[in-house]
Short mmCIF file of N, CA, C and O in Angstrom, two decimals:
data_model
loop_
_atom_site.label_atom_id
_atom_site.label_comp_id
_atom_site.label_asym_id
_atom_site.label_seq_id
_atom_site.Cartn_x
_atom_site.Cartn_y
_atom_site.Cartn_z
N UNK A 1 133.38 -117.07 -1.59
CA UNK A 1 133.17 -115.99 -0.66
C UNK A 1 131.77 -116.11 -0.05
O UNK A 1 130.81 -116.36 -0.77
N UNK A 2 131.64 -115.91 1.42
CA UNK A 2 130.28 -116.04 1.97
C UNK A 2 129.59 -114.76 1.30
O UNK A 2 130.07 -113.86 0.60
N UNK A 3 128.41 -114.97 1.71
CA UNK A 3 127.18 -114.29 1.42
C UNK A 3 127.33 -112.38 1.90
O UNK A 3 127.21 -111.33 1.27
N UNK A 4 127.68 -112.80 3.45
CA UNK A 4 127.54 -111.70 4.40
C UNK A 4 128.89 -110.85 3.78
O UNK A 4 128.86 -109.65 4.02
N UNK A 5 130.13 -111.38 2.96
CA UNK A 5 131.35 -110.71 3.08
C UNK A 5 130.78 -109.86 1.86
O UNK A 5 131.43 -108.85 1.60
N UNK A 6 129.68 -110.12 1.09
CA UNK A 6 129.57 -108.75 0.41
C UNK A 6 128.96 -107.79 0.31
O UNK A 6 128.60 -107.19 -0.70
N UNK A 7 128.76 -107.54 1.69
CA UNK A 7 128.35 -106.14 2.61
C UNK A 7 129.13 -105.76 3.63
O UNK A 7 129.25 -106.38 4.69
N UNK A 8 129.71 -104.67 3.34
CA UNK A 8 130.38 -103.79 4.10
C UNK A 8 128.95 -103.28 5.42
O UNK A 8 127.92 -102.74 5.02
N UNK A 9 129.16 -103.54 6.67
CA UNK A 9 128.14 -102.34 7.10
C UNK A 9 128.74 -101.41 8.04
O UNK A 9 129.57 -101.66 8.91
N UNK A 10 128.24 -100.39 7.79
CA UNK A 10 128.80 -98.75 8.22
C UNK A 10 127.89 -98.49 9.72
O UNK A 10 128.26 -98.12 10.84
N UNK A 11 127.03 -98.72 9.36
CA UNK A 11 125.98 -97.78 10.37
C UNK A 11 126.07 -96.57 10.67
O UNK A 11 127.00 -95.87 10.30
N UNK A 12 124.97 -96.12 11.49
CA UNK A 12 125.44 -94.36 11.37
C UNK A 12 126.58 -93.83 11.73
O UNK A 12 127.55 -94.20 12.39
N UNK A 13 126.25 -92.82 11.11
CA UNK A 13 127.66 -91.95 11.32
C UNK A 13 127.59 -90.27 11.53
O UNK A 13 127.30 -89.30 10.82
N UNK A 14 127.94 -90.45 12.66
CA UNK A 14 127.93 -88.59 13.33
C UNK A 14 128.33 -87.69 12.66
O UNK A 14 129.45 -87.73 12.15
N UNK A 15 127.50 -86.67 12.49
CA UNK A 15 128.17 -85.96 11.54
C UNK A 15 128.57 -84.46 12.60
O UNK A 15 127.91 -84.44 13.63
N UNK A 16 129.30 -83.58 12.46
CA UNK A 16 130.06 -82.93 12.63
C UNK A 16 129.10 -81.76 13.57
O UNK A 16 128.68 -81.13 12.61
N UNK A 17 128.75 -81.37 14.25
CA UNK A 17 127.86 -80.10 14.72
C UNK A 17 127.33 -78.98 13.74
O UNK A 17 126.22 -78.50 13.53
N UNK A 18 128.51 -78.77 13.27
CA UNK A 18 128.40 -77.56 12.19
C UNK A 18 129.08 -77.48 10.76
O UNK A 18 130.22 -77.11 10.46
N UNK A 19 128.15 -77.89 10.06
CA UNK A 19 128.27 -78.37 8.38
C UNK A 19 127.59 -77.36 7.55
O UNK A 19 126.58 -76.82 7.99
N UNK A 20 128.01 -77.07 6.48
CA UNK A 20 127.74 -76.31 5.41
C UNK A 20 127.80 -76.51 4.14
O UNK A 20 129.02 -76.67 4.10
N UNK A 21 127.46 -76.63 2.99
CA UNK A 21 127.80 -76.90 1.65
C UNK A 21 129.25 -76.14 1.12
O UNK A 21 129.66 -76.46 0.01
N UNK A 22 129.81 -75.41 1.72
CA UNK A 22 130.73 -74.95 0.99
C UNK A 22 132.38 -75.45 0.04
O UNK A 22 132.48 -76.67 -0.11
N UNK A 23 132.99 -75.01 -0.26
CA UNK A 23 134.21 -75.44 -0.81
C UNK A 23 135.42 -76.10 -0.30
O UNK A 23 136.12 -76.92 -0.90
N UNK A 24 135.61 -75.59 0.97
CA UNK A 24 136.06 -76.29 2.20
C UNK A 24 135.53 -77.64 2.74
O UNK A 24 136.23 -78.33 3.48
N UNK A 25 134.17 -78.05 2.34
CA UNK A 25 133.77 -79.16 3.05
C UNK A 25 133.73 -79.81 1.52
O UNK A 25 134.30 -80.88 1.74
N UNK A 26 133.54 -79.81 0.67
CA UNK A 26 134.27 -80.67 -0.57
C UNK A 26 135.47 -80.83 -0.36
O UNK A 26 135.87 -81.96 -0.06
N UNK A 27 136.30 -79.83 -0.45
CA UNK A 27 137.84 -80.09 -0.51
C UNK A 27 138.24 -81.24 0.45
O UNK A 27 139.20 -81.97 0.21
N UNK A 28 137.42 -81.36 1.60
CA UNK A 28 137.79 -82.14 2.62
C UNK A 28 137.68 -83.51 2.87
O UNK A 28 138.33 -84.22 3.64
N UNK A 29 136.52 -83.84 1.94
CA UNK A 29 136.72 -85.27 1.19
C UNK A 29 137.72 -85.22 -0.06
O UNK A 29 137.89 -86.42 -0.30
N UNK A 30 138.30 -84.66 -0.78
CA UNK A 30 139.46 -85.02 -1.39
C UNK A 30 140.66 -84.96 -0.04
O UNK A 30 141.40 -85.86 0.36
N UNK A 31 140.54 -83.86 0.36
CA UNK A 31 142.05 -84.11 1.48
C UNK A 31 141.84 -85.56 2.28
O UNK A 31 142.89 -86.14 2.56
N UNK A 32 140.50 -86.24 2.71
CA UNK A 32 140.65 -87.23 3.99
C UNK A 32 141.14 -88.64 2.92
O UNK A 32 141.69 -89.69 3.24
N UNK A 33 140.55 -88.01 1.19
CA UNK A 33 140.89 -89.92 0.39
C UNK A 33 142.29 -89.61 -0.01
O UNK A 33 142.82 -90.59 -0.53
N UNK A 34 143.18 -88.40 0.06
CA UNK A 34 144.46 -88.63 -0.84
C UNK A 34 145.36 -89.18 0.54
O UNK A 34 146.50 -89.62 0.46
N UNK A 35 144.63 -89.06 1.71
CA UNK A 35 145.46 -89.77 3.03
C UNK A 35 145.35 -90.99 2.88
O UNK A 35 146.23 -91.83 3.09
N UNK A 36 144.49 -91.14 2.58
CA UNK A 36 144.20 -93.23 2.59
C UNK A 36 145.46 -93.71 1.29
O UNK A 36 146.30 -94.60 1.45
N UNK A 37 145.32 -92.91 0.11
CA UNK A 37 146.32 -93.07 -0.97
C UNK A 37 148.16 -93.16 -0.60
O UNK A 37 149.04 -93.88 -1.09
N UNK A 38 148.20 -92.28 0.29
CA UNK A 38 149.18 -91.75 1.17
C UNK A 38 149.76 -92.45 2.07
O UNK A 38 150.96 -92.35 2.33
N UNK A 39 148.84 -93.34 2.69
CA UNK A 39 148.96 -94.61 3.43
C UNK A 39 149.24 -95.82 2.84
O UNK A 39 150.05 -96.59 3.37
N UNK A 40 148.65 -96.10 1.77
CA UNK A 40 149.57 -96.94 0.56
C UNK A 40 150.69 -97.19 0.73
O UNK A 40 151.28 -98.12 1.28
N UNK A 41 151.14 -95.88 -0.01
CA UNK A 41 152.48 -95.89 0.17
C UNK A 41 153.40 -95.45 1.07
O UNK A 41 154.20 -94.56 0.76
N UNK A 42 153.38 -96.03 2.26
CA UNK A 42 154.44 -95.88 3.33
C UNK A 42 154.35 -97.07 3.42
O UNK A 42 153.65 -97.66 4.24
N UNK A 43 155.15 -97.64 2.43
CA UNK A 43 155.79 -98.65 2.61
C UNK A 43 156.77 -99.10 3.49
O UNK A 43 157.03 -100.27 3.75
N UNK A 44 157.55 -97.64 4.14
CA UNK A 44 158.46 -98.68 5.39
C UNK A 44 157.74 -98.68 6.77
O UNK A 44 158.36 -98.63 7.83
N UNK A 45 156.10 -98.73 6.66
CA UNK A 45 155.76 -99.11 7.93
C UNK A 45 155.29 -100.85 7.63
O UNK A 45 155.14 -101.46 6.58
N UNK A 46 155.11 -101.42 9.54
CA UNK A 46 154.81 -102.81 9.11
C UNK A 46 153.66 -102.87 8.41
O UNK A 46 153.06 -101.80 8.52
N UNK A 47 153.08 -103.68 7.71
CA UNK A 47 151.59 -103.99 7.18
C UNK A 47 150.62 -103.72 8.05
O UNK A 47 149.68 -103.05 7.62
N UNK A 48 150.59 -104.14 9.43
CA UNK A 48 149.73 -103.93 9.96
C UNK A 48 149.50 -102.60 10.82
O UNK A 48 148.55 -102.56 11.61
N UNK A 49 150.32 -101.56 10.67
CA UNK A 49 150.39 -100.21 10.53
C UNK A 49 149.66 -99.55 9.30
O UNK A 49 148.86 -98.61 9.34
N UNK A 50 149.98 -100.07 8.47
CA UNK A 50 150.04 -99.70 6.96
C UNK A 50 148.31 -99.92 6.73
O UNK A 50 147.61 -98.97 6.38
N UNK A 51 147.89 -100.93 6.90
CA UNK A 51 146.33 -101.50 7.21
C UNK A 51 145.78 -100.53 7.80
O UNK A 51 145.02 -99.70 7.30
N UNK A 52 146.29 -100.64 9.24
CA UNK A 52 145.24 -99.54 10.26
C UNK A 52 145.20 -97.92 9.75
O UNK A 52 144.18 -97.23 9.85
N UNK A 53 146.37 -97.49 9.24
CA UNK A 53 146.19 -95.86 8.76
C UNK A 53 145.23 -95.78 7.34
O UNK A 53 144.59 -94.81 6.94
N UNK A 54 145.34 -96.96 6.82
CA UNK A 54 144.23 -97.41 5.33
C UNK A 54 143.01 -97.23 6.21
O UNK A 54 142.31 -96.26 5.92
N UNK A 55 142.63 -97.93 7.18
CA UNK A 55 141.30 -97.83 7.62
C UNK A 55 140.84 -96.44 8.07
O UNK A 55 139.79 -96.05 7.58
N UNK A 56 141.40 -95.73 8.85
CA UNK A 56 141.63 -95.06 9.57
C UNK A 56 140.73 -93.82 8.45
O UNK A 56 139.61 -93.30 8.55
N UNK A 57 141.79 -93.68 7.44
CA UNK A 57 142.32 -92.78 6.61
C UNK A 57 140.57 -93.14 5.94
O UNK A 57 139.85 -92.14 5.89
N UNK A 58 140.09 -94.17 5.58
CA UNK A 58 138.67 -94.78 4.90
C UNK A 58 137.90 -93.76 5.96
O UNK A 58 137.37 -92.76 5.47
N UNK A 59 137.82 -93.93 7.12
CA UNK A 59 136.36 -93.90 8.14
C UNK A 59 137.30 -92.17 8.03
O UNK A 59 137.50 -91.85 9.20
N UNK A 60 137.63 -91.56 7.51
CA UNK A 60 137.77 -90.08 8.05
C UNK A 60 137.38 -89.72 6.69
O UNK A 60 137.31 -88.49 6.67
N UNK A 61 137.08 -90.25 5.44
CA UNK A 61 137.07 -89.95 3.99
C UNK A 61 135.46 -90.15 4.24
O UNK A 61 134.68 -89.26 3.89
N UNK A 62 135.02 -91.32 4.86
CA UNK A 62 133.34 -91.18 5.18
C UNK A 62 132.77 -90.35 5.51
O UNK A 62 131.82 -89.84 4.92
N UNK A 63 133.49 -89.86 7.07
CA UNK A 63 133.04 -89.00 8.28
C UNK A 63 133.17 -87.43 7.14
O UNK A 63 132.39 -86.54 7.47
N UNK A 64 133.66 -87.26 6.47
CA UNK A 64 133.70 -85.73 5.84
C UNK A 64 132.81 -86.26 4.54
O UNK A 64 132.25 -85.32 3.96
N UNK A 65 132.64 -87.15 4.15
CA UNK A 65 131.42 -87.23 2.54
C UNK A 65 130.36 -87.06 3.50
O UNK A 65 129.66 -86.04 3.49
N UNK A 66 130.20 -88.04 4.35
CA UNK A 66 128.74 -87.52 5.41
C UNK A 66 128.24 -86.02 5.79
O UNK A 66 127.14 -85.49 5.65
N UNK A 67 129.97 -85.31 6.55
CA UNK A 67 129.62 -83.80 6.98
C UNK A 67 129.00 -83.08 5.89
O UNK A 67 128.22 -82.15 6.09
N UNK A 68 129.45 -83.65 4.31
CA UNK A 68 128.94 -82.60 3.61
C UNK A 68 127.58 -83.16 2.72
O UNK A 68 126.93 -82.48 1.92
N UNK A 69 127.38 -84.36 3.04
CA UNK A 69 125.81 -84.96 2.56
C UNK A 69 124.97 -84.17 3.62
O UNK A 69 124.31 -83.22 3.20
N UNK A 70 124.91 -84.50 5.07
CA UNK A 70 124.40 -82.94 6.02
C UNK A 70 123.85 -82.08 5.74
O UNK A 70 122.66 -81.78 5.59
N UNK A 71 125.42 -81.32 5.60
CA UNK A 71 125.21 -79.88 4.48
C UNK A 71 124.43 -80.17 3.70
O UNK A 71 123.35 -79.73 4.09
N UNK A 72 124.33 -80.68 2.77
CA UNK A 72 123.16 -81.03 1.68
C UNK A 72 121.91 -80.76 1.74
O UNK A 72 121.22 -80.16 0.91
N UNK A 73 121.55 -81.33 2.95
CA UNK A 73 120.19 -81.97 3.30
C UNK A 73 120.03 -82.74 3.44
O UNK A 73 118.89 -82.95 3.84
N UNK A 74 120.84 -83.80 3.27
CA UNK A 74 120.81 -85.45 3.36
C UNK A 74 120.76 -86.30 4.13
O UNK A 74 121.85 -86.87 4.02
N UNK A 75 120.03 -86.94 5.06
CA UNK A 75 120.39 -87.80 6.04
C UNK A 75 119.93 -89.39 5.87
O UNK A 75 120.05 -90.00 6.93
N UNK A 76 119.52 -90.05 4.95
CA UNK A 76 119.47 -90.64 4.81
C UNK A 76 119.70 -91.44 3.28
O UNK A 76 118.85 -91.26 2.42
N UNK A 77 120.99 -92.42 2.97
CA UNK A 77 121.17 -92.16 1.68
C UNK A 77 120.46 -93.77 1.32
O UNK A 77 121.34 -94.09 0.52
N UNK A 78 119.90 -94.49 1.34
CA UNK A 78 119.37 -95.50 1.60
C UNK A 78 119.03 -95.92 -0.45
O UNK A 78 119.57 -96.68 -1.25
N UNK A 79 117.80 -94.86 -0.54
CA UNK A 79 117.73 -94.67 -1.70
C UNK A 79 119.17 -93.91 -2.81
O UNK A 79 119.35 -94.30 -3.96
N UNK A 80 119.68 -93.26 -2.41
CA UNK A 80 120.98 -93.13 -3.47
C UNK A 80 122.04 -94.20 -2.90
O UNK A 80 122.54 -94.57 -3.96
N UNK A 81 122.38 -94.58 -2.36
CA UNK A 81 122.96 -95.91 -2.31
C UNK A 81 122.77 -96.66 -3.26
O UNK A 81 123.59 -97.01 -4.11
N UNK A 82 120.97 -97.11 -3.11
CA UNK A 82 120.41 -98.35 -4.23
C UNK A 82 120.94 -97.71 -5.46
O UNK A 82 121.64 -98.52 -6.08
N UNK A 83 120.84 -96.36 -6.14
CA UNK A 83 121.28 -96.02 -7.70
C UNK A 83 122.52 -96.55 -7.60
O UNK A 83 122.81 -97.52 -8.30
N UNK A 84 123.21 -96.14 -6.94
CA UNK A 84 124.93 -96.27 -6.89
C UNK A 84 124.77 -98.04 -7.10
O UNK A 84 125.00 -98.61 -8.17
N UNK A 85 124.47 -98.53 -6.22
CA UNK A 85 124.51 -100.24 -6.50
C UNK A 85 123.93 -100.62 -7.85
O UNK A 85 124.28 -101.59 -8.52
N UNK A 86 122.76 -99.50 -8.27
CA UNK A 86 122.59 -100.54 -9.49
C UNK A 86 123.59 -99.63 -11.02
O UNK A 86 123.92 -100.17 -12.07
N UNK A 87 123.73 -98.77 -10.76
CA UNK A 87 125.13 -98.17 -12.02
C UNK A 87 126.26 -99.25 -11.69
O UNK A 87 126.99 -99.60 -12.62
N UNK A 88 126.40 -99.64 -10.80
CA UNK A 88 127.77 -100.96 -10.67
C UNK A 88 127.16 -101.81 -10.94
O UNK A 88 127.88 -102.61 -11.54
N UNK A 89 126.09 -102.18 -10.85
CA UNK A 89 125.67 -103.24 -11.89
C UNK A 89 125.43 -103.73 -12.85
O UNK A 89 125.37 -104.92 -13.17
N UNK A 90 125.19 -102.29 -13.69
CA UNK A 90 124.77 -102.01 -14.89
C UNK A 90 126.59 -101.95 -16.02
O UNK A 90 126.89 -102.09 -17.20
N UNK A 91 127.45 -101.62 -14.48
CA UNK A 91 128.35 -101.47 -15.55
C UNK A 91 129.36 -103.00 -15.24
O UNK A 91 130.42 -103.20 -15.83
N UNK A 92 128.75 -104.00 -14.17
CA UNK A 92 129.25 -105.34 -14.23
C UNK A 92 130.34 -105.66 -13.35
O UNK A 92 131.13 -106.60 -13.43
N UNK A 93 130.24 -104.62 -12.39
CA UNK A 93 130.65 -104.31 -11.42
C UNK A 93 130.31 -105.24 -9.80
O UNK A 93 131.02 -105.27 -8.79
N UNK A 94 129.15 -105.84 -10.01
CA UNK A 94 128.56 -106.14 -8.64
C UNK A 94 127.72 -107.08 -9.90
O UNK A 94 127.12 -106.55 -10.84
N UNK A 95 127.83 -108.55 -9.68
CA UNK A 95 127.03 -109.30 -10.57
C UNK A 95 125.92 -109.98 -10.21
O UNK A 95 125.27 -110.59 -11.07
N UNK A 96 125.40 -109.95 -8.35
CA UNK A 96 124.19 -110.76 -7.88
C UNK A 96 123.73 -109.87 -7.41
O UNK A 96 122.64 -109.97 -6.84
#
C-alpha cells in the first residue's frame, strides 16, 4: 500500500449556521451512522449505488459530528485527532 493511501483527507467542513450542544444534535450523529449501516445492506442495489449511499451516508455522519463539535466549542480538532491516532496505536491499530 502507498504511503499517501493511509490518509484519508477531509478538509474543512461547514458546519451548519445554527448548532447547539443539545440531545438532538447527538442523536443526529447516531441517526446519519445507522444510514451508512443501512446502506450496507441494500443489497439489491448495484455496488456502485451501494458504494455511493456508503459515502454519502459517511460525509453526512461527519457533517453532524462536526455540527455538534461547533456546539462544543470546537473548531479545530488537530490536537484530538493526534490522541485518537495515538489510542489506535497504542491499541495496534495503526502500526507506523
Amino acid at each position: 500500500m502507498r504511503p499517501e493511501s493511509k490518509w484519508l483527507r477531509i478538509g474543512s467542513v461547514r458546519v451548519f449556521d445554527e448548532v447547539e450542544p443539545s440531545k438532538a444534535q447527538v442523536v443526529k450523529v447516531v441517526e446519519e451512522a445507522s444510514e451508512v449501516s443501512g446502506a450496507w445492506h441494500l443489497t439489491h442495489l448495484p455496488e456502485d449505488k451501494r458504494r455511493l449511499r456508503m459515502i454519502d451516508g459517511c460525509c453526512d455522519t461527519i457533517m453532524a459530528a462536526c455540527n455538534l463539535l461547533a456546539a462544543l466549542g470546537v473548531h479545530d480538532l488537530r490536537e484530538a485527532m493526534g490522541r485518537c491516532v495515538q489510542r489506535n496505536r497504542d491499541r495496534g491499530r495503526i502500526t507506523k
